[in-house]
Structure formats: structure tokens, C-alpha cells
Coordinates of N, CA, C and O in Angstrom, one line a residue:
M1 N -10.8 15.2 5.7 CA -9.1 15.6 5.4 C -8.7 13.8 6.0 O -8.0 13.5 6.8
P2 N -8.6 12.7 4.9 CA -8.5 11.5 5.3 C -7.0 11.6 4.9 O -6.4 12.2 4.4
I3 N -6.7 10.5 6.0 CA -5.0 9.9 5.9 C -4.9 9.0 4.8 O -5.3 7.9 5.3
L4 N -4.3 8.7 4.0 CA -3.7 7.3 3.2 C -2.5 7.6 3.5 O -1.6 8.1 2.8
L5 N -2.2 5.9 4.2 CA -1.0 5.7 4.6 C -0.8 4.7 3.3 O -1.2 3.5 3.1
F6 N 0.2 4.4 2.3 CA 0.7 3.2 1.4 C 1.7 2.5 2.2 O 2.9 3.6 2.3
L7 N 1.2 1.7 2.3 CA 2.6 0.7 2.8 C 2.8 -0.4 1.7 O 2.9 -1.5 1.2
I8 N 4.1 0.0 1.1 CA 5.3 -0.6 0.2 C 5.6 -1.9 0.4 O 6.5 -1.6 1.5
D9 N 5.7 -2.7 0.3 CA 6.5 -4.0 0.5 C 8.2 -3.7 -0.3 O 8.0 -3.9 -1.5
T10 N 9.3 -3.8 0.5 CA 10.2 -3.4 -0.5 C 11.4 -4.9 -0.2 O 12.6 -4.6 0.4
S11 N 10.8 -5.7 0.5 CA 11.8 -6.8 0.7 C 12.4 -7.2 -1.0 O 11.8 -7.0 -2.1
A12 N 13.5 -8.3 -0.7 CA 14.0 -8.8 -1.6 C 13.5 -9.1 -2.7 O 13.6 -9.1 -3.9
S13 N 12.1 -10.0 -2.4 CA 11.2 -10.5 -3.2 C 10.5 -9.8 -4.4 O 10.3 -10.7 -5.0
M14 N 10.5 -8.2 -4.1 CA 9.7 -7.6 -4.9 C 11.0 -7.1 -6.4 O 10.3 -6.4 -7.0
N15 N 11.6 -7.8 -6.3 CA 12.9 -7.7 -7.4 C 12.6 -8.4 -8.2 O 13.2 -8.7 -9.2
Q16 N 11.6 -9.8 -8.0 CA 11.4 -10.4 -9.3 C 10.9 -9.7 -10.1 O 10.5 -8.6 -10.5
R17 N 11.1 -10.2 -11.1 CA 10.5 -10.1 -12.7 C 9.5 -10.3 -13.2 O 9.3 -11.3 -13.4
T18 N 8.4 -9.6 -14.0 CA 7.1 -10.2 -14.7 C 8.1 -10.9 -15.8 O 8.8 -10.6 -16.2
D19 N 7.1 -11.5 -17.0 CA 7.5 -12.0 -18.3 C 8.1 -10.6 -19.0 O 8.3 -10.5 -20.0
L20 N 7.4 -9.4 -18.6 CA 7.6 -8.3 -19.6 C 8.7 -7.7 -19.1 O 9.3 -6.5 -19.4
G21 N 9.5 -8.1 -18.1 CA 10.9 -7.5 -17.6 C 10.7 -6.5 -16.3 O 11.6 -6.0 -16.2
T22 N 9.2 -5.9 -16.1 CA 9.1 -5.0 -14.8 C 9.0 -5.9 -13.5 O 8.5 -6.9 -13.7
S23 N 10.0 -5.2 -13.0 CA 9.8 -5.5 -11.7 C 9.1 -5.3 -10.9 O 7.9 -4.3 -10.9
Y24 N 8.5 -6.2 -9.9 CA 7.4 -6.1 -8.7 C 7.1 -4.7 -7.7 O 6.3 -3.9 -8.0
L25 N 8.4 -4.3 -7.6 CA 8.5 -2.8 -7.3 C 8.1 -1.8 -8.0 O 7.3 -0.7 -7.5
D26 N 8.7 -1.6 -9.3 CA 8.3 -0.9 -10.4 C 6.6 -1.0 -10.3 O 6.0 0.2 -11.1
I27 N 6.2 -2.2 -10.4 CA 4.8 -2.2 -10.8 C 3.9 -1.7 -9.7 O 2.5 -0.8 -10.0
A28 N 4.5 -1.8 -8.3 CA 3.7 -1.4 -7.1 C 3.9 0.2 -7.2 O 3.1 1.2 -7.2
K29 N 5.1 0.4 -7.6 CA 5.6 2.2 -7.6 C 4.5 2.7 -8.7 O 3.6 4.1 -8.6
G30 N 4.2 2.2 -10.0 CA 3.1 2.6 -10.9 C 1.7 2.6 -10.4 O 0.8 3.7 -11.0
A31 N 1.3 1.6 -9.6 CA 0.0 1.3 -9.1 C -0.5 2.9 -8.1 O -1.1 3.3 -8.0
V32 N 0.6 3.0 -7.3 CA 0.7 4.5 -6.5 C 0.6 5.3 -7.4 O -0.4 6.8 -7.2
E33 N 1.5 5.5 -8.0 CA 1.5 6.9 -9.2 C -0.1 6.8 -9.9 O -0.7 7.7 -10.0
L34 N -0.5 5.5 -10.2 CA -2.0 6.2 -10.8 C -2.8 6.1 -10.1 O -4.1 7.3 -10.6
F35 N -3.1 5.8 -8.8 CA -4.1 6.0 -8.0 C -4.2 7.3 -7.6 O -5.1 7.9 -7.6
L36 N -2.8 8.2 -7.3 CA -2.6 9.8 -7.2 C -3.4 10.3 -8.3 O -3.7 11.4 -7.7
K37 N -2.8 10.3 -9.5 CA -3.3 10.5 -10.7 C -4.7 10.9 -10.4 O -5.5 11.9 -10.7
L38 N -5.6 9.8 -10.6 CA -6.8 9.7 -10.2 C -7.8 10.3 -9.2 O -8.6 10.8 -9.3
R39 N -7.1 10.0 -8.0 CA -7.8 10.5 -7.0 C -7.7 12.6 -7.0 O -8.4 12.7 -6.5
A40 N -6.4 12.8 -7.7 CA -6.4 14.1 -7.4 C -7.5 14.4 -8.5 O -7.6 15.7 -8.8
R41 N -8.1 14.1 -9.4 CA -9.0 14.2 -10.5 C -10.6 14.8 -9.5 O -11.4 15.6 -9.9
D42 N -10.5 14.0 -8.3 CA -11.9 14.1 -7.3 C -11.7 15.4 -6.4 O -10.8 15.6 -5.8
P43 N -12.7 16.3 -6.7 CA -12.6 17.9 -5.8 C -12.8 17.0 -4.3 O -12.1 18.2 -3.6
A44 N -13.2 16.1 -4.3 CA -12.9 15.9 -2.8 C -11.9 15.4 -1.7 O -11.3 15.3 -1.0
S45 N -10.6 15.5 -2.8 CA -9.4 14.7 -2.2 C -8.4 16.3 -2.1 O -7.6 16.0 -1.6
R46 N -9.2 17.2 -2.1 CA -8.3 18.4 -2.0 C -7.7 18.3 -0.5 O -6.3 18.9 -0.3
G47 N -8.1 17.8 0.5 CA -7.9 18.0 1.9 C -7.2 16.3 2.1 O -6.6 16.5 3.1
D48 N -6.6 15.4 1.3 CA -5.6 14.4 1.5 C -4.9 14.7 1.8 O -4.0 15.5 1.4
R49 N -4.3 13.8 2.6 CA -2.9 13.8 3.1 C -2.4 12.3 3.0 O -2.9 11.6 3.1
Y50 N -1.1 12.3 2.2 CA -0.4 11.1 2.1 C 0.6 10.5 2.8 O 1.5 11.5 3.0
M51 N 1.1 9.4 3.3 CA 2.1 9.0 4.2 C 2.8 7.5 3.3 O 1.6 7.2 2.4
L52 N 4.0 7.6 3.3 CA 4.6 6.7 2.4 C 5.5 5.4 3.5 O 6.4 6.6 4.1
V53 N 5.2 4.6 3.8 CA 5.6 3.8 4.7 C 6.5 2.1 3.8 O 5.7 1.8 2.9
T54 N 7.5 2.3 4.3 CA 8.0 1.0 4.0 C 8.3 -0.2 4.9 O 8.1 -0.1 6.1
Y55 N 9.0 -1.4 4.2 CA 9.2 -2.8 5.2 C 10.4 -2.4 6.0 O 10.8 -3.3 6.7
D56 N 11.3 -1.4 6.3 CA 12.1 -1.0 6.6 C 12.3 -0.9 8.0 O 10.8 -0.9 8.6
E57 N 13.3 -0.9 8.8 CA 13.2 -0.7 10.3 C 13.0 0.5 10.8 O 13.3 1.7 10.1
P58 N 11.9 0.6 11.7 CA 11.8 1.5 12.3 C 12.8 2.5 12.4 O 13.7 2.5 13.2
P59 N 13.2 3.9 12.2 CA 12.4 5.1 11.8 C 12.6 5.3 10.7 O 11.8 6.2 9.9
Y60 N 13.5 4.9 9.9 CA 13.7 4.3 8.6 C 12.6 3.8 7.4 O 12.6 4.1 6.1
C61 N 11.6 3.5 8.4 CA 10.8 3.0 7.1 C 9.1 4.3 7.0 O 8.8 4.0 6.0
I62 N 9.5 5.3 7.4 CA 8.8 6.4 7.1 C 10.0 7.2 6.0 O 10.7 7.8 5.9
K63 N 9.4 7.2 4.7 CA 9.8 7.7 3.3 C 9.3 9.3 3.5 O 9.9 10.1 3.1
A64 N 7.9 9.4 3.6 CA 7.1 10.3 3.4 C 5.9 10.5 4.6 O 4.9 9.6 4.4
G65 N 6.1 11.8 5.5 CA 4.9 11.8 6.5 C 4.0 12.6 5.8 O 3.7 12.9 4.8
W66 N 2.9 12.8 7.2 CA 1.8 13.4 6.2 C 2.4 15.0 6.2 O 1.1 15.5 5.7
K67 N 3.0 15.5 6.5 CA 2.9 16.7 6.8 C 4.2 17.1 5.8 O 4.1 18.3 5.3
E68 N 5.0 16.1 4.6 CA 5.6 16.8 3.3 C 4.4 17.0 2.3 O 3.2 16.8 2.1
N69 N 5.0 17.6 1.4 CA 4.3 18.3 0.2 C 4.5 16.6 -0.6 O 5.0 16.0 -0.8
H70 N 3.3 16.6 -2.0 CA 3.3 16.1 -2.7 C 4.9 15.3 -3.8 O 5.2 14.4 -4.0
A71 N 5.6 16.8 -3.9 CA 6.8 16.3 -4.8 C 7.8 15.5 -4.2 O 8.2 14.7 -4.1
T72 N 7.7 15.9 -3.1 CA 8.6 15.0 -2.1 C 8.1 13.5 -1.7 O 8.9 13.0 -1.8
F73 N 6.6 13.6 -1.7 CA 6.2 12.4 -1.6 C 6.7 11.3 -2.9 O 6.7 10.4 -3.0
M74 N 6.3 12.2 -4.4 CA 6.6 11.2 -5.3 C 8.1 11.1 -5.7 O 8.6 10.1 -6.1
S75 N 8.9 11.8 -5.1 CA 10.3 12.0 -5.0 C 11.2 10.8 -4.1 O 11.7 9.3 -4.6
E76 N 10.6 10.7 -3.1 CA 10.9 9.3 -2.3 C 10.1 7.7 -3.0 O 10.7 6.8 -3.0
L77 N 9.0 8.3 -3.4 CA 8.4 6.5 -4.4 C 9.2 6.2 -5.3 O 9.2 5.4 -5.3
K78 N 9.8 7.3 -6.1 CA 10.3 6.5 -7.2 C 11.9 6.3 -7.1 O 12.3 5.3 -7.6
N79 N 12.5 6.8 -5.5 CA 13.6 6.4 -5.6 C 13.8 5.1 -4.6 O 14.6 4.8 -3.8
L80 N 12.2 4.4 -4.0 CA 12.2 3.2 -3.5 C 13.6 1.8 -4.0 O 13.2 1.7 -5.2
Q81 N 13.7 1.1 -3.0 CA 14.7 -0.2 -3.4 C 14.1 -1.2 -2.5 O 13.8 -1.3 -1.8
A82 N 14.0 -2.8 -3.5 CA 13.8 -3.6 -2.7 C 15.3 -4.6 -2.2 O 15.7 -4.6 -2.7
S83 N 15.2 -4.9 -1.0 CA 16.1 -5.4 -0.2 C 15.8 -5.8 1.4 O 14.7 -4.9 1.8
G84 N 16.3 -6.9 1.6 CA 15.8 -7.3 3.2 C 14.9 -8.2 3.1 O 14.6 -8.6 2.0
L85 N 13.9 -8.7 4.5 CA 13.4 -9.7 4.8 C 11.7 -8.9 4.5 O 11.5 -7.7 4.5
T86 N 11.0 -9.7 4.2 CA 8.7 -9.4 4.3 C 9.2 -9.4 5.7 O 8.9 -10.3 6.7
T87 N 8.5 -8.1 6.7 CA 8.5 -8.1 8.0 C 7.3 -7.7 8.1 O 6.8 -6.1 8.6
L88 N 5.9 -8.1 7.3 CA 4.9 -7.2 7.4 C 3.9 -6.8 8.8 O 3.7 -6.3 8.8
G89 N 4.4 -7.9 10.0 CA 3.7 -7.7 10.6 C 4.3 -6.2 11.7 O 3.7 -5.6 12.3
Q90 N 5.8 -5.8 11.7 CA 6.4 -5.0 11.6 C 6.1 -4.0 10.9 O 5.5 -3.0 11.9
A91 N 5.9 -3.8 10.0 CA 5.7 -2.7 9.2 C 4.1 -2.4 9.4 O 3.8 -1.1 9.4
L92 N 3.3 -3.5 9.8 CA 1.5 -3.2 10.2 C 1.7 -2.2 11.6 O 1.1 -0.8 11.3
R93 N 2.6 -2.6 11.8 CA 2.8 -2.3 13.5 C 3.0 -0.6 13.6 O 2.6 0.5 14.1
S94 N 4.3 -0.6 12.6 CA 5.2 0.8 12.4 C 3.8 2.1 11.7 O 3.6 3.0 12.6
S95 N 2.7 1.2 10.6 CA 1.8 2.2 10.3 C 0.8 2.9 11.3 O 0.6 3.1 11.5
F96 N 0.2 1.7 11.9 CA -0.7 1.7 13.1 C 0.4 2.8 14.1 O -1.0 3.9 14.5
D97 N 1.2 2.6 14.4 CA 1.7 3.2 15.3 C 2.1 4.9 15.1 O 1.4 5.5 15.3
L98 N 1.9 5.0 13.7 CA 2.0 6.4 12.7 C 0.6 7.1 12.7 O 0.7 8.2 13.3
L99 N 0.0 6.3 12.6 CA -1.8 6.9 12.5 C -2.1 7.1 13.9 O -3.0 8.6 14.1
N100 N -1.4 6.2 14.5 CA -2.0 6.8 16.2 C -1.4 8.2 16.9 O -1.8 9.0 17.7
L101 N -0.2 8.2 16.5 CA 1.1 9.4 16.6 C -0.2 10.8 15.9 O -0.1 11.4 16.4
N102 N -0.6 10.7 15.1 CA -1.2 11.7 14.4 C -2.4 11.9 15.1 O -2.7 13.0 15.4
R103 N -3.4 10.8 15.8 CA -4.6 11.0 16.1 C -4.2 12.0 17.7 O -4.6 12.8 18.3
L104 N -3.2 11.2 18.1 CA -2.8 11.8 19.5 C -2.3 13.7 19.5 O -2.6 14.6 20.0
I105 N -1.6 14.1 18.2 CA -1.5 15.3 17.9 C -2.0 16.1 17.9 O -1.8 16.8 18.1
S106 N -3.0 15.6 16.7 CA -4.0 16.4 16.2 C -5.3 16.4 17.5 O -6.3 17.4 17.3
G107 N -5.5 16.0 18.4 CA -6.2 16.0 19.6 C -7.2 15.1 19.7 O -8.5 15.4 20.3
I108 N -7.5 13.9 18.5 CA -8.8 13.2 18.0 C -8.6 12.0 19.7 O -9.7 12.0 19.6
D109 N -7.2 11.7 19.9 CA -7.1 10.9 21.0 C -6.5 11.7 22.2 O -5.8 12.5 22.1
N110 N -7.4 11.3 23.2 CA -6.9 11.9 24.5 C -6.3 10.8 25.5 O -7.5 10.6 25.9
Y111 N -5.7 10.5 25.6 CA -5.1 9.1 26.7 C -5.7 9.8 28.0 O -5.4 10.5 28.4
G112 N -6.7 8.7 28.7 CA -7.2 9.3 30.3 C -8.2 9.8 29.8 O -9.0 9.6 31.0
Q113 N -9.0 10.3 28.8 CA -10.0 11.3 28.5 C -10.8 10.6 27.3 O -12.1 10.5 27.4
G114 N -10.6 9.5 26.6 CA -11.0 8.8 25.5 C -11.1 9.2 24.5 O -10.3 10.8 24.3
R115 N -11.6 8.9 23.7 CA -11.6 9.5 22.3 C -12.7 10.8 22.2 O -13.9 10.4 22.7
N116 N -12.5 11.7 21.4 CA -13.5 12.8 20.8 C -14.0 12.4 20.0 O -13.6 12.6 18.6
P117 N -15.2 11.7 20.3 CA -16.1 11.3 18.8 C -16.4 12.4 17.6 O -17.0 12.3 16.6
F118 N -16.7 13.6 18.0 CA -17.1 14.6 17.1 C -16.3 14.8 16.3 O -16.0 15.4 15.2
F119 N -14.9 14.2 16.6 CA -13.5 14.4 15.7 C -13.8 13.5 14.3 O -13.9 12.1 14.9
L120 N -14.0 13.6 13.4 CA -13.9 12.4 12.3 C -12.5 12.6 11.2 O -11.9 13.8 10.8
E121 N -11.5 11.8 11.0 CA -10.6 11.7 10.5 C -10.1 10.5 10.1 O -9.3 10.1 10.8
P122 N -10.7 9.9 9.0 CA -10.7 8.9 8.8 C -9.0 8.5 8.0 O -8.5 9.1 7.2
S123 N -8.7 7.5 8.4 CA -7.4 6.6 7.7 C -7.5 5.7 6.7 O -8.1 4.7 7.2
I124 N -6.5 5.6 5.9 CA -7.1 4.2 5.3 C -5.5 3.8 4.6 O -4.4 4.8 4.7
L125 N -5.3 2.6 5.3 CA -4.0 2.0 4.9 C -4.5 1.1 3.9 O -4.8 0.1 3.4
I126 N -3.2 1.2 2.9 CA -3.0 0.4 1.7 C -1.8 -0.4 1.6 O -0.8 0.2 1.3
T127 N -2.3 -1.4 1.5 CA -0.3 -2.3 1.5 C -0.3 -2.7 -0.1 O -1.5 -3.6 -0.3
I128 N 0.7 -2.9 -0.2 CA 1.2 -3.8 -1.5 C 2.2 -4.6 -1.7 O 3.4 -4.2 -0.9
T129 N 1.7 -5.7 -1.4 CA 3.3 -6.9 -1.5 C 3.1 -7.9 -2.5 O 1.9 -8.1 -3.1
D130 N 4.1 -8.6 -2.7 CA 3.6 -10.0 -3.4 C 3.3 -10.9 -2.9 O 3.2 -11.8 -3.8
G131 N 3.1 -10.8 -1.6 CA 2.3 -12.3 -0.8 C 3.2 -13.4 -0.7 O 2.8 -14.4 -0.8
N132 N 4.3 -13.3 -0.6 CA 5.1 -14.3 -0.8 C 4.8 -14.9 1.1 O 4.5 -14.1 1.9
K133 N 5.9 -15.6 1.4 CA 5.9 -16.1 2.9 C 6.5 -14.5 3.4 O 7.1 -14.2 3.7
L134 N 5.9 -15.0 5.1 CA 6.5 -13.8 6.2 C 8.0 -14.1 6.6 O 7.5 -15.1 7.7
T135 N 8.4 -13.5 6.5 CA 9.8 -13.9 7.0 C 10.3 -12.7 7.9 O 9.8 -11.5 8.0
S136 N 11.0 -13.5 8.8 CA 11.9 -12.4 10.0 C 13.3 -13.0 10.2 O 13.2 -14.0 10.3
T137 N 13.5 -12.8 11.4 CA 14.7 -13.0 11.8 C 14.8 -14.1 12.2 O 15.8 -14.8 12.6
A138 N 13.6 -14.3 12.7 CA 13.5 -15.9 13.8 C 12.3 -16.6 12.5 O 12.8 -18.0 13.3
G139 N 12.6 -16.7 11.6 CA 12.5 -17.2 10.4 C 11.2 -17.4 9.6 O 10.7 -16.0 9.5
V140 N 10.7 -18.3 9.3 CA 9.4 -17.9 8.2 C 8.2 -18.5 9.1 O 8.4 -19.3 9.4
Q141 N 7.3 -17.9 9.0 CA 5.8 -17.7 9.5 C 4.7 -18.5 8.7 O 5.2 -18.0 7.5
E142 N 3.8 -19.4 8.7 CA 2.8 -19.8 8.2 C 1.9 -19.2 7.9 O 1.1 -19.1 6.7
E143 N 1.6 -18.4 9.2 CA 0.6 -17.6 8.6 C 0.4 -16.3 10.0 O 1.5 -16.2 10.2
F144 N -0.1 -15.1 9.1 CA -0.1 -14.2 9.9 C -1.1 -13.7 10.9 O -2.6 -13.7 10.4
V145 N -1.1 -13.8 12.2 CA -2.4 -13.6 13.2 C -2.5 -11.9 13.3 O -1.6 -11.4 14.4
F146 N -3.4 -11.4 13.0 CA -3.2 -9.7 13.4 C -4.8 -9.8 14.2 O -5.7 -9.8 13.8
C147 N -4.3 -8.9 15.3 CA -5.2 -8.8 16.4 C -5.6 -7.2 16.5 O -4.6 -6.5 16.7
L148 N -6.5 -6.5 16.5 CA -6.6 -5.1 16.4 C -8.2 -5.6 16.9 O -9.4 -5.9 17.4
T149 N -7.9 -4.2 18.5 CA -8.8 -3.9 19.6 C -9.1 -2.2 19.5 O -8.2 -1.8 19.0
F150 N -10.5 -2.4 19.5 CA -10.9 -0.6 19.5 C -11.1 -0.7 20.8 O -12.0 -1.5 21.7
R151 N -11.1 1.1 21.3 CA -11.5 1.4 22.7 C -12.1 2.5 22.1 O -11.9 3.5 21.6
W152 N -13.6 2.4 22.8 CA -14.4 3.4 22.2 C -15.4 4.3 23.5 O -15.8 3.7 24.1
T153 N -15.2 5.2 24.2 CA -15.5 5.8 25.2 C -16.3 7.3 25.1 O -15.6 8.0 24.5
Y154 N -17.4 7.3 26.3 CA -17.6 8.6 26.2 C -17.5 9.2 27.5 O -17.4 8.7 28.7
G155 N -17.2 10.4 27.2 CA -17.0 11.3 28.7 C -18.2 12.1 28.8 O -18.7 13.1 27.6
F156 N -18.5 12.4 29.8 CA -19.6 13.4 30.4 C -19.5 14.4 31.0 O -18.6 13.7 32.2
I157 N -19.6 15.6 31.1 CA -19.3 16.5 32.3 C -20.4 17.0 33.2 O -21.5 17.2 32.5

């Protein structure tokens, strides 16, 4: 049962229009809808769970959690509005925090006891952005440094 987390850029720059008059945010919404339609055709997708996260401040960034039904997910997707700054770093952190919270709740991670390697719950994070400069309240960042650490321990009794 994989979790597919869609991280959609809802910064003001997503209001830009293409030469056809469609905004970048509308294109992102259409891409997610098309992905879900194509994924639904695959019999292996029956156990998929979807999350919708935006660039808003936590906890307002969570538009549809992994326990929401498909209709709620699609409704929240259609209602997305673009405003604010491109806070990619904070949005990624919120997304990984949500995925870690899910692992803690499901018992995959046991703090102090390591990870249970016999559980397998893949998570896929799909980020859709217009790729403009990374802005925050502190200014414009020229580059984004992302550090990810893995902890893998085995416990023997």
C-alpha cells in the first residue's frame, strides 16, 4: 500500500499564464488528475493512499491526508489557489514530517528500537513547481541544499 504524496507549488508565481492562457497551477492540477486516472487503471493501485500538500504554512499545508477518500482529494485539488512565497524547503520538511508521522502511527518506526525491516510501505513524493527562485521571508536563495539521513538498525532478541 504505497503512499503517493503530491506536493503542489501554490506560490503566487503559479498564477503565470502560458501562451494558451492556462495558469501554471491549472496545468499542475490537470497533471495530478491525469496521473490519478492512469494509475486507477492499474490493478496494483487498489491499496494506494494519496496525500495533497501545498506550500502553505503547517498545518494549513495539508489539504487531503492519507485517510481521506478520493472525492475529498479531488475536491481539495480543484479548490487550490496560488498566493504567497515559494517555500520549497519548508514544504519538503512538512511532507517528510507527515510521512514519518504515518510510519510512527503504523508501527513501522519504533523510536528507541529501530525500524522493523519486515514492514514495507513505500512512499513516493511528487513535487510540482514552476522552478522559480526559492524565496522566503529572509530573501531569495540562490541554491537549495537538501540533506537526508537514513537510519537503519536491526534489533535482535
